[in-house]
Amino acid sequence: MSPRRVEVHPGKEAIVRFDPDTTFECVDSCSWCCEHGVLLYEPDVHALADRASLAESTTMVRGHTFVARTPKDRDEHVAPDGHACYYLDDDGRCTLHADHDWKPTRCSVFPLEVSHNDGELVIDVRDDAHTNCEGLGVSDRRLVDHLDAFLPPALWELDDPSTRIEL
Ligand code: SF4
Ligand code: SF4
């Protein structure tokens, strides 16, 4: 698939590498991407601090701040180890989004992956989304037509917006 340049927000372009016919719609019964800890970019740390307790909901891993995974007393909406994102409730909803109409940048980005090449954002579908995200291919909503919903403008302001990090 030939990469192509797309204007995502006015004046903010990205290189898209995935098949433009890829469709996506988040599925209510699925919560796979919320069963893992989520990295917070620095602006997200400040935004979260305005809305909730960082001490209760975040953890540091090798110099990076994450929303913590916590043990859940339930069988659904948890990873095999019984843990899920601190903010994921029993019904598989994000309480942070529900209560504050806000969620961290990387939660918006999923199921996409952002990498950084010569100062440009390069967008692909995450490898693990192909096997775990139930929302791919279930609707006629083409991802490439709605990139603005997945890629907040703040991504273009970050020194390193890559979503794949080595810990
Ligand atoms: S903060 Fe919300 S959207 Fe992000 S992983 Fe946690 S529950 Fe999911
Ligand atoms: S893994 Fe995909 S379908 Fe499941 S909650 Fe995340 S974005 Fe939605």
Tab-separated table of C-alpha atoms in Angstrom, residues 19-91:
chain	number	residue	atom	x	y	z
A	19	ASP	CA	-5.260	0.503	3.455
A	20	PRO	CA	-7.665	3.435	2.888
A	21	ASP	CA	-10.565	0.979	2.768
A	22	THR	CA	-9.943	-0.017	6.415
A	23	THR	CA	-13.127	0.593	8.401
A	24	PHE	CA	-13.657	0.885	12.135
A	25	GLU	CA	-16.397	1.399	14.692
A	26	CYS	CA	-15.777	0.790	18.394
A	27	VAL	CA	-17.839	-2.151	19.655
A	28	ASP	CA	-19.609	-1.735	23.015
A	29	SER	CA	-18.992	-5.297	24.150
A	30	CYS	CA	-15.232	-4.969	23.605
A	31	SER	CA	-12.854	-3.239	25.992
A	32	TRP	CA	-9.572	-4.816	24.975
A	33	CYS	CA	-7.634	-1.565	24.551
A	34	CYS	CA	-8.751	-0.419	28.026
A	35	GLU	CA	-7.473	-3.520	29.755
A	36	HIS	CA	-3.917	-2.227	29.520
A	37	GLY	CA	-2.152	0.697	31.074
A	38	VAL	CA	-2.095	3.799	28.922
A	39	LEU	CA	0.870	6.125	28.549
A	40	LEU	CA	0.234	9.768	29.323
A	41	TYR	CA	2.053	12.408	27.301
A	42	GLU	CA	3.100	15.375	29.409
A	43	PRO	CA	0.109	17.560	28.402
A	44	ASP	CA	-2.153	14.636	29.329
A	45	VAL	CA	-0.598	14.464	32.797
A	46	HIS	CA	-1.545	18.106	33.393
A	47	ALA	CA	-5.008	17.655	31.888
A	48	LEU	CA	-5.657	14.591	34.030
A	49	ALA	CA	-4.434	16.400	37.161
A	50	ASP	CA	-7.139	19.024	36.556
A	51	ARG	CA	-9.790	16.294	36.612
A	52	ALA	CA	-8.692	13.510	38.937
A	53	SER	CA	-6.119	12.365	41.448
A	54	LEU	CA	-2.835	11.453	39.825
A	55	ALA	CA	-1.735	9.744	43.038
A	56	GLU	CA	-4.660	7.318	42.864
A	57	SER	CA	-4.777	6.641	39.148
A	58	THR	CA	-1.268	6.826	37.733
A	59	THR	CA	1.988	4.977	38.007
A	60	MET	CA	5.524	5.577	36.775
A	61	VAL	CA	7.319	3.017	34.618
A	62	ARG	CA	10.902	3.801	33.644
A	63	GLY	CA	10.368	7.515	33.647
A	64	HIS	CA	7.011	7.404	31.837
A	65	THR	CA	3.660	8.184	33.484
A	66	PHE	CA	0.852	5.713	32.835
A	67	VAL	CA	-2.751	5.438	33.908
A	68	ALA	CA	-2.484	2.466	36.234
A	69	ARG	CA	-3.935	-0.976	35.694
A	70	THR	CA	-5.773	-2.113	38.783
A	71	PRO	CA	-7.279	-5.442	39.899
A	72	LYS	CA	-11.013	-5.692	39.194
A	73	ASP	CA	-13.479	-7.854	41.055
A	74	ARG	CA	-15.314	-9.100	37.956
A	75	ASP	CA	-15.053	-11.574	35.092
A	76	GLU	CA	-15.721	-9.256	32.143
A	77	HIS	CA	-13.797	-6.273	30.805
A	78	VAL	CA	-10.549	-7.464	32.311
A	79	ALA	CA	-7.351	-8.877	30.888
A	80	PRO	CA	-6.530	-12.526	31.654
A	81	ASP	CA	-4.744	-11.370	34.825
A	82	GLY	CA	-7.955	-9.778	36.162
A	83	HIS	CA	-6.664	-6.222	35.752
A	84	ALA	CA	-7.824	-3.320	33.601
A	85	CYS	CA	-7.388	0.436	33.354
A	86	TYR	CA	-8.136	2.243	36.602
A	87	TYR	CA	-10.934	4.140	34.822
A	88	LEU	CA	-12.677	1.175	33.186
A	89	ASP	CA	-15.912	0.417	35.035
A	90	ASP	CA	-17.874	-2.828	35.402
A	91	ASP	CA	-19.850	-2.126	32.213
